[in-house]
Tab-separated table of C-alpha atoms in Angstrom:
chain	number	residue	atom	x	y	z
A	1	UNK	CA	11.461	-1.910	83.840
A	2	UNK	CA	7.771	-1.754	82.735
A	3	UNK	CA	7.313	2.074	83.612
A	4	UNK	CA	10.737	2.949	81.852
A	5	UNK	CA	9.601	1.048	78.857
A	6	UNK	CA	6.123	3.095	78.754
A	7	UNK	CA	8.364	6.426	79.867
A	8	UNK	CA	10.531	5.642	76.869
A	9	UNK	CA	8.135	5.156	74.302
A	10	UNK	CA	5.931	8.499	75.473
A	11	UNK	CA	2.826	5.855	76.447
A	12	UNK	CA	1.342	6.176	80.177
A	13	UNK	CA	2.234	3.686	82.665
A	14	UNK	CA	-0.812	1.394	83.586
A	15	UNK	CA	0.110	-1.302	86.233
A	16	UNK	CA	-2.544	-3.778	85.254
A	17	UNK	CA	-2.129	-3.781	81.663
A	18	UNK	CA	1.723	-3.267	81.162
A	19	UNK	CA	3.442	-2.124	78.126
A	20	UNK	CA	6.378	-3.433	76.338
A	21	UNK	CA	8.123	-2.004	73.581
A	22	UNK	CA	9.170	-4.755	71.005
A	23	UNK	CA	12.192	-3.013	69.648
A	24	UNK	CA	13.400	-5.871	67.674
A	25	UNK	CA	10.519	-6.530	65.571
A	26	UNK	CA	11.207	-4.462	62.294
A	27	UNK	CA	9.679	-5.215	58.368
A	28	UNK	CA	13.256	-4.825	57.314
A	29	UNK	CA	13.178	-9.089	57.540
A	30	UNK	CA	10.839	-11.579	57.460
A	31	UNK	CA	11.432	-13.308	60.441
A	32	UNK	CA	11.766	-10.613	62.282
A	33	UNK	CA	7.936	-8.998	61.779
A	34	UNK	CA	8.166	-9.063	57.956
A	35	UNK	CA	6.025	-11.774	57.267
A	36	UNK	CA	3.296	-10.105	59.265
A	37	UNK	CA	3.433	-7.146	56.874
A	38	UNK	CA	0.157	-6.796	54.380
A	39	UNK	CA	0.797	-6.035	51.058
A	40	UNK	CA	-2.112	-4.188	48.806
A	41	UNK	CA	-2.138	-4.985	45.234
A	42	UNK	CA	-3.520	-1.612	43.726
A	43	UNK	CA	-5.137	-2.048	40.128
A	44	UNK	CA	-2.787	-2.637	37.296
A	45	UNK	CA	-1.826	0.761	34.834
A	46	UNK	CA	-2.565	0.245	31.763
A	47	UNK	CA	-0.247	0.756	28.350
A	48	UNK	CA	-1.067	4.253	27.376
A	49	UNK	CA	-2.811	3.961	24.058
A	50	UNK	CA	-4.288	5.822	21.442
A	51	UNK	CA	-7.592	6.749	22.351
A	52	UNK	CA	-10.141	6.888	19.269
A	53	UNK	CA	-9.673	10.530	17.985
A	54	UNK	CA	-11.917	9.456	15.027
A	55	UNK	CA	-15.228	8.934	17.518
A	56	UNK	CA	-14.192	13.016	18.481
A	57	UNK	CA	-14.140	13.853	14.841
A	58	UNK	CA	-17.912	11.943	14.444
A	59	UNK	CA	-17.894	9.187	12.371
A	60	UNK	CA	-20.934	7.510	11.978
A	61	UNK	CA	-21.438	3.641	14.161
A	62	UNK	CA	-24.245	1.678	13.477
A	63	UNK	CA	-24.648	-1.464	15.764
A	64	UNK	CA	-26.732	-4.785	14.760
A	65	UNK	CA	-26.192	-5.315	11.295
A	66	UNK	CA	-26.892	-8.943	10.057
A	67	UNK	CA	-26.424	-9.744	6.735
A	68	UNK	CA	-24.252	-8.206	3.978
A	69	UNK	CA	-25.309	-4.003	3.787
A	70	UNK	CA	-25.061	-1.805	1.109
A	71	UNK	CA	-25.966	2.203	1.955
A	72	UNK	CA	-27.185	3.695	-1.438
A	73	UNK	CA	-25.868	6.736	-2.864
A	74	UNK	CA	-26.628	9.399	-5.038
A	75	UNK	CA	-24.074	9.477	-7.169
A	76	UNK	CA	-24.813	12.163	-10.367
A	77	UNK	CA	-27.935	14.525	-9.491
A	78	UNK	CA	-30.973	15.236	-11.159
A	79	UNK	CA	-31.343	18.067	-14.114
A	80	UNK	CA	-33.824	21.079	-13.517
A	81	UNK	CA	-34.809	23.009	-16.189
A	82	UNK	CA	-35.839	26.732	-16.719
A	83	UNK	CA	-38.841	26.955	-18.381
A	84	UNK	CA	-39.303	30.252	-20.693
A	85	UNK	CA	-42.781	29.968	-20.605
A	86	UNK	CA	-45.721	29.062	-18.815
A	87	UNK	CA	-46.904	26.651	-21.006
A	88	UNK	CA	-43.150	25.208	-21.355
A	89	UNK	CA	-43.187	21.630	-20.152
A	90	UNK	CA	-40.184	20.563	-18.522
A	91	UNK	CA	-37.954	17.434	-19.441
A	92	UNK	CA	-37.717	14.824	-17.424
A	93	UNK	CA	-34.493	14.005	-15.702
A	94	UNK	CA	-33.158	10.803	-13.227
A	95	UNK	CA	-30.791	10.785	-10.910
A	96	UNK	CA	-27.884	8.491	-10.882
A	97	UNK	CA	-27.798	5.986	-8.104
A	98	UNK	CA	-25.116	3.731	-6.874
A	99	UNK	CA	-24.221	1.724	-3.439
A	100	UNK	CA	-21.525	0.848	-1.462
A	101	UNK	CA	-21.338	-2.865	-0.039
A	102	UNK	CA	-20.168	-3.698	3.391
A	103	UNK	CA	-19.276	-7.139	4.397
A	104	UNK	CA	-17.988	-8.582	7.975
A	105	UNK	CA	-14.646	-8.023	8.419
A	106	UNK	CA	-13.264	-9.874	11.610
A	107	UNK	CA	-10.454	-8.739	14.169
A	108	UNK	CA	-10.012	-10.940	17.301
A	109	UNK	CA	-7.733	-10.600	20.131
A	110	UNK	CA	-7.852	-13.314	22.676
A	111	UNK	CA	-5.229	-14.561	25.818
A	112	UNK	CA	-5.409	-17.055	28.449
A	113	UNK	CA	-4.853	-17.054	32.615
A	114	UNK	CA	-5.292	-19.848	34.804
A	115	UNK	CA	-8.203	-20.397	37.249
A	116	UNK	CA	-5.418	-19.696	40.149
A	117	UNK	CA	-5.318	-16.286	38.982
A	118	UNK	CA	-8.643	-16.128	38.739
A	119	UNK	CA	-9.494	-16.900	42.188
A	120	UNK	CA	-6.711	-14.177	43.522
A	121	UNK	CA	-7.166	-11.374	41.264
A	122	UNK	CA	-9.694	-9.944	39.467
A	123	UNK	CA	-8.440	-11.780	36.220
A	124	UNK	CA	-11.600	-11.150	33.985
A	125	UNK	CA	-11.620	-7.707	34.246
A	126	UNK	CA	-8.022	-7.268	33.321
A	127	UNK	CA	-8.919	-9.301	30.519
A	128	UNK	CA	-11.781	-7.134	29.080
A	129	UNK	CA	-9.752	-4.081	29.914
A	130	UNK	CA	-7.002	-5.242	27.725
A	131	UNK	CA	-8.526	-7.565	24.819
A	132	UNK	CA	-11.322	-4.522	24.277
A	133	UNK	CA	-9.018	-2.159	24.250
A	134	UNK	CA	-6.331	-3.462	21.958
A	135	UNK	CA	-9.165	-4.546	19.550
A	136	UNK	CA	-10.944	-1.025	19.713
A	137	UNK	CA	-7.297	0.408	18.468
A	138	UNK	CA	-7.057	-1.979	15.279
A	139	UNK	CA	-10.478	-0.898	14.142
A	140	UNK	CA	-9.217	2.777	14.805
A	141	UNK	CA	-6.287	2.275	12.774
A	142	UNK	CA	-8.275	-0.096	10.139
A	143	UNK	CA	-10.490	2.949	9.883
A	144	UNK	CA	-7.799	5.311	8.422
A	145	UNK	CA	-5.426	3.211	6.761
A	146	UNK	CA	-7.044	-0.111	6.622
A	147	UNK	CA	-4.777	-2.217	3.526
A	148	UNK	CA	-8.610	-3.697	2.219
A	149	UNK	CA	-6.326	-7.267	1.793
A	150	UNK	CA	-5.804	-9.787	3.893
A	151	UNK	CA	-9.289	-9.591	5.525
A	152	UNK	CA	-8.774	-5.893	6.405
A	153	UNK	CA	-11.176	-3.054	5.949
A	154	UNK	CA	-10.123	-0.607	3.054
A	155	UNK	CA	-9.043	2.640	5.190
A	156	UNK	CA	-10.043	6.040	4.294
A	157	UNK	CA	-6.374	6.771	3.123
A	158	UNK	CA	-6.533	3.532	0.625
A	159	UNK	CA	-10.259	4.579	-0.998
A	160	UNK	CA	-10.089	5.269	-4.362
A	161	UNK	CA	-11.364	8.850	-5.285
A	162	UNK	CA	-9.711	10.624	-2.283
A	163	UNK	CA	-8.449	13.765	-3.018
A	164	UNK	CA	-4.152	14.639	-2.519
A	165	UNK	CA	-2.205	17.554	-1.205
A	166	UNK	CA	1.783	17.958	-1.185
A	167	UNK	CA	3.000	17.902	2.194
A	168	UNK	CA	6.222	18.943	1.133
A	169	UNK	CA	7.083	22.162	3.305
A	170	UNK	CA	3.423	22.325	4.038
A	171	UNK	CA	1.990	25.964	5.349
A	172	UNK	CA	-0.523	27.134	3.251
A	173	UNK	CA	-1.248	24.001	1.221
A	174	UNK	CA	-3.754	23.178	4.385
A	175	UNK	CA	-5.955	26.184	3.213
A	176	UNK	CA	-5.619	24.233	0.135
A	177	UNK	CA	-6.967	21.093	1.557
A	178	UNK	CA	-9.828	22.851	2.709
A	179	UNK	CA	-10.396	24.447	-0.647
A	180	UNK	CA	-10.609	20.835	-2.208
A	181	UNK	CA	-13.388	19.742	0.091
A	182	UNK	CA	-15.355	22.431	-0.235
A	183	UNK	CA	-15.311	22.712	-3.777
A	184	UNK	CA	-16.761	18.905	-3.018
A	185	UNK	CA	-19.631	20.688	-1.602
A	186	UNK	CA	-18.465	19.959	2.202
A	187	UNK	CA	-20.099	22.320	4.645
A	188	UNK	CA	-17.148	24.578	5.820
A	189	UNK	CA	-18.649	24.252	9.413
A	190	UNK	CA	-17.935	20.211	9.199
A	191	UNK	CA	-14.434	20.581	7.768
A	192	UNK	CA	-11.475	19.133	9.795
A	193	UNK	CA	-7.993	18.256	10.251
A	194	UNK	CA	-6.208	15.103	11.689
A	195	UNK	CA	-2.618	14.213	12.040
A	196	UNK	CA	0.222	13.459	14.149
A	197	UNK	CA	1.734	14.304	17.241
A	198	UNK	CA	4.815	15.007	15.506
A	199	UNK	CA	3.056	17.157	12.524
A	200	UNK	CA	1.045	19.144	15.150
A	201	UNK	CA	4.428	20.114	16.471
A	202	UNK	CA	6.516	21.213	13.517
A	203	UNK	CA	3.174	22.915	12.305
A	204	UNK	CA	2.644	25.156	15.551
A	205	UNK	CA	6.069	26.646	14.701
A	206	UNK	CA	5.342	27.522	11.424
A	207	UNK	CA	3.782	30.448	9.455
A	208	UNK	CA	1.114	30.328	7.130
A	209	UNK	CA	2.896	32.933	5.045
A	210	UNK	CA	6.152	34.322	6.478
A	211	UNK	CA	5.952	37.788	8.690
A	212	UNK	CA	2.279	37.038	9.255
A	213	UNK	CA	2.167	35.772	13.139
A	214	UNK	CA	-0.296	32.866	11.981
A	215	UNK	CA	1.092	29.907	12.231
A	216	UNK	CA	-0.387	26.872	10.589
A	217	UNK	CA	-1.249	24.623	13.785
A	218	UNK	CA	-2.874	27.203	15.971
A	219	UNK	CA	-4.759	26.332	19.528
A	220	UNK	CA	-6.257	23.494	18.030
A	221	UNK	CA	-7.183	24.452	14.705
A	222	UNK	CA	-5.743	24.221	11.090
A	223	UNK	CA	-7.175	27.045	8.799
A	224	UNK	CA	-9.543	27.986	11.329
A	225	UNK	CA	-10.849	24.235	11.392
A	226	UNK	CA	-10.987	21.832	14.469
A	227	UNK	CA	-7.779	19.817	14.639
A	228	UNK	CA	-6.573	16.712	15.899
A	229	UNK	CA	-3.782	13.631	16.611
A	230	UNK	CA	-3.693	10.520	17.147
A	231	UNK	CA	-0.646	7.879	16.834
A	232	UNK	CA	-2.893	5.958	14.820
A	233	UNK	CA	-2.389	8.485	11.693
A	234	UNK	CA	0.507	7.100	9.772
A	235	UNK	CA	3.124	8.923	9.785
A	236	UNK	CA	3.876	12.637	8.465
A	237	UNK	CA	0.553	12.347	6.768
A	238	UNK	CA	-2.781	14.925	7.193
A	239	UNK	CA	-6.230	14.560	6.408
A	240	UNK	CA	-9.037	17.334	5.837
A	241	UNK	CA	-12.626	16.503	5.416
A	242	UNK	CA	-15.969	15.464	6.995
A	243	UNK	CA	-15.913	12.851	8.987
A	244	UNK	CA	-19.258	11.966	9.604
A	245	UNK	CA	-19.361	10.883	5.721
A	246	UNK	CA	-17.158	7.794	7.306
A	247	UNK	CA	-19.270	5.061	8.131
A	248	UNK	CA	-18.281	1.959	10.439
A	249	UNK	CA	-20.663	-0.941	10.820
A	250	UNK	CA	-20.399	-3.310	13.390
A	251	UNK	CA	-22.477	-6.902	12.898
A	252	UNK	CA	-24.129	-8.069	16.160
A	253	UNK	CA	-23.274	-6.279	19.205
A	254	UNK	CA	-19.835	-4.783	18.372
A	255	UNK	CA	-16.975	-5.585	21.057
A	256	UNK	CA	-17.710	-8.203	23.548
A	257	UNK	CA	-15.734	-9.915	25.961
A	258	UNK	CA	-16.226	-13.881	26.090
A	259	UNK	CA	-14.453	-16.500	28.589
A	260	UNK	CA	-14.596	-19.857	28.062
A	261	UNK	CA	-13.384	-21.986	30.846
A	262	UNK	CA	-13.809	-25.264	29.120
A	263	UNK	CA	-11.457	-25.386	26.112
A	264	UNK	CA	-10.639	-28.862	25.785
A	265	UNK	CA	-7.081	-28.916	25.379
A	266	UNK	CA	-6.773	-26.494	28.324
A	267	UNK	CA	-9.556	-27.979	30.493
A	268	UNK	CA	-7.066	-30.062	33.248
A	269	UNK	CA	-4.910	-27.556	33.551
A	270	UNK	CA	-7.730	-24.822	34.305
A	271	UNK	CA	-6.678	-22.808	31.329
A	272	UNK	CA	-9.012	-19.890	31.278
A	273	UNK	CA	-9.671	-18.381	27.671
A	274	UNK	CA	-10.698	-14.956	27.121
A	275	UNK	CA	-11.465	-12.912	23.650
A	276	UNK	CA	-13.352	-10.624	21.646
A	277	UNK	CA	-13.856	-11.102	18.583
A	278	UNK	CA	-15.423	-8.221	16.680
A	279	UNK	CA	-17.221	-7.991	12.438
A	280	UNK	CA	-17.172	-4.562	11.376
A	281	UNK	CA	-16.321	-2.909	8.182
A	282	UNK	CA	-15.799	0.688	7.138
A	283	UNK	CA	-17.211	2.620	3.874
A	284	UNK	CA	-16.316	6.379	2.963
A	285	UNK	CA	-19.584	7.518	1.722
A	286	UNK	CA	-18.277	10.218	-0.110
A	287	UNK	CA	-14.433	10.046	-1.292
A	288	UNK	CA	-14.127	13.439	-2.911
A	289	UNK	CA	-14.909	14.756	0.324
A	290	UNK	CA	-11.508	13.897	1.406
A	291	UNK	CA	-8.045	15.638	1.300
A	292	UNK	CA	-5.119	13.347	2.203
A	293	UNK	CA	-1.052	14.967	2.477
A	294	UNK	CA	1.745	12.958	3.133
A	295	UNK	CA	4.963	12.945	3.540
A	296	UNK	CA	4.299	16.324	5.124
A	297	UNK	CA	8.241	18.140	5.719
């Protein structure tokens, strides 16, 4: 019975260490050898999220701030003079100066697992991935279209002085858009474009001007200008301009994860407490700079 069994089961007969087949045992049920199957708990996938398409476009991040800041600004220039002689003195002439404030501006995000989980999965490191991650988004978004109430940042889109552009049937309005910041003296070189998913698509079928083969979203670029999306742009809305005359300030050492396992109202239970809370704020150094369209069709 022993050599069939080996015969069977292609294994070579050994008379002093026998083998038996145990045909019944199958993971289909627990009692029957399911229980004694393992079972590997891989990392958790994440949400997919918008990743910060404004860090690409290089704004400018300053860590460490501690009180209130202000960033001084030129604001009218100087007045040279052509002298027709010589012996012509010139006049004297000041610039105009002004500043733009920051002040802390705080976004939190915080959740709570119990020391159980935390002693059979890596609990704190879901926690950072998630808390930092959702809080890094709502700065991203604060950035562009921040409301400036209700302890938000004011956005890019919501600073006053930013320039407009018709989206309506919009082709060659975005050479437009780049006119407008370079007539605000924006290097052509650090002009570019952000949108939408959905706007990069209807633009990539359309033509600059009819019969020409360009089309206005081409490989990347809008009037020959890096491009990019994000689902953080509002929707149907564009922006052209510089983005490293967008400045975001973070006081202390920007996002940090904290756990406190001692809350009191949580502490017999072994309610674990996780957040980040994060003081930033967001200043557009130079408005004008800016081209915004909307309701692009």
């Amino acid at each position: 019975a022993l050599r069939e069994s080996a015969t069977r089961d292609g294994v070579t007969f050994d008379a002093v260490r026998p083998y038996l087949s145990f045909r019944d045992l199958t993971v289909a049920s627990g009692p029957s050898a399911g229980f004694l199957k393992m079972t590997e708990v891989q990392e958790s996938i994440d949400i997919l999220r918008p990743w910060s398409v404004l860090a690409r476009a290089g704004i400018q991040i300053e860590f460490g701030l501690v009180g209130d800041s202000v960033v001084p600004k030129v604001s009218a220039k100087s007045t040279p003079n052509w002298l027709p002689t010589e012996a012509t003195q010139a006049t004297a002439s000041q610039p105009t100066l002004s500043q733009i404030a920051l002040t802390p501006k705080i976004v939190a995000a915080t959740l709570q697992y119990s020391r159980h989980l935390s002693k059979q999965a890596n609990a704190q490191q879901f926690a950072s991935r998630e808390l930092l991650r959702t809080v890094g988004t709502a700065i991203d978004q604060a950035i562009i279209n921040g409301s400036g109430v209700s302890g938000q940042p004011t956005g890019l889109i919501n600073t006053a002085g930013v320039q407009t552009q018709s989206g309506t049937t919009l082709n060659s309005g975005v050479t437009v858009m780049q006119q407008k910041s370079a007539e605000a003296n924006v290097l052509d070189e650090s002009i570019s474009f952000l949108s939408t998913p959905a706007v990069r698509q209807l633009l990539r079928i359309r033509e600059i001007v009819s019969g020409s083969g360009r089309f206005v979203w081409d490989r990347d670029q809008v009037a020959d200008r890096p491009a990019f999306v994000s689902t953080d742009i509002p929707t149907a809305v564009m922006i052209a301009g510089d983005f490293s005359l967008v400045y975001l300030g973070f006081w202390g050492a920007g996002l940090v994860l904290e756990i406190n396992p001692y809350e009191q109202s949580n502490f017999k239970a072994g309610i674990i407490q996780a957040r980040v809370l994060v003081s930033c704020d967001v200043a557009v150094l130079h408005p004008s700079s800016f081209v915004v369209a909307s309701s692009i069709t």
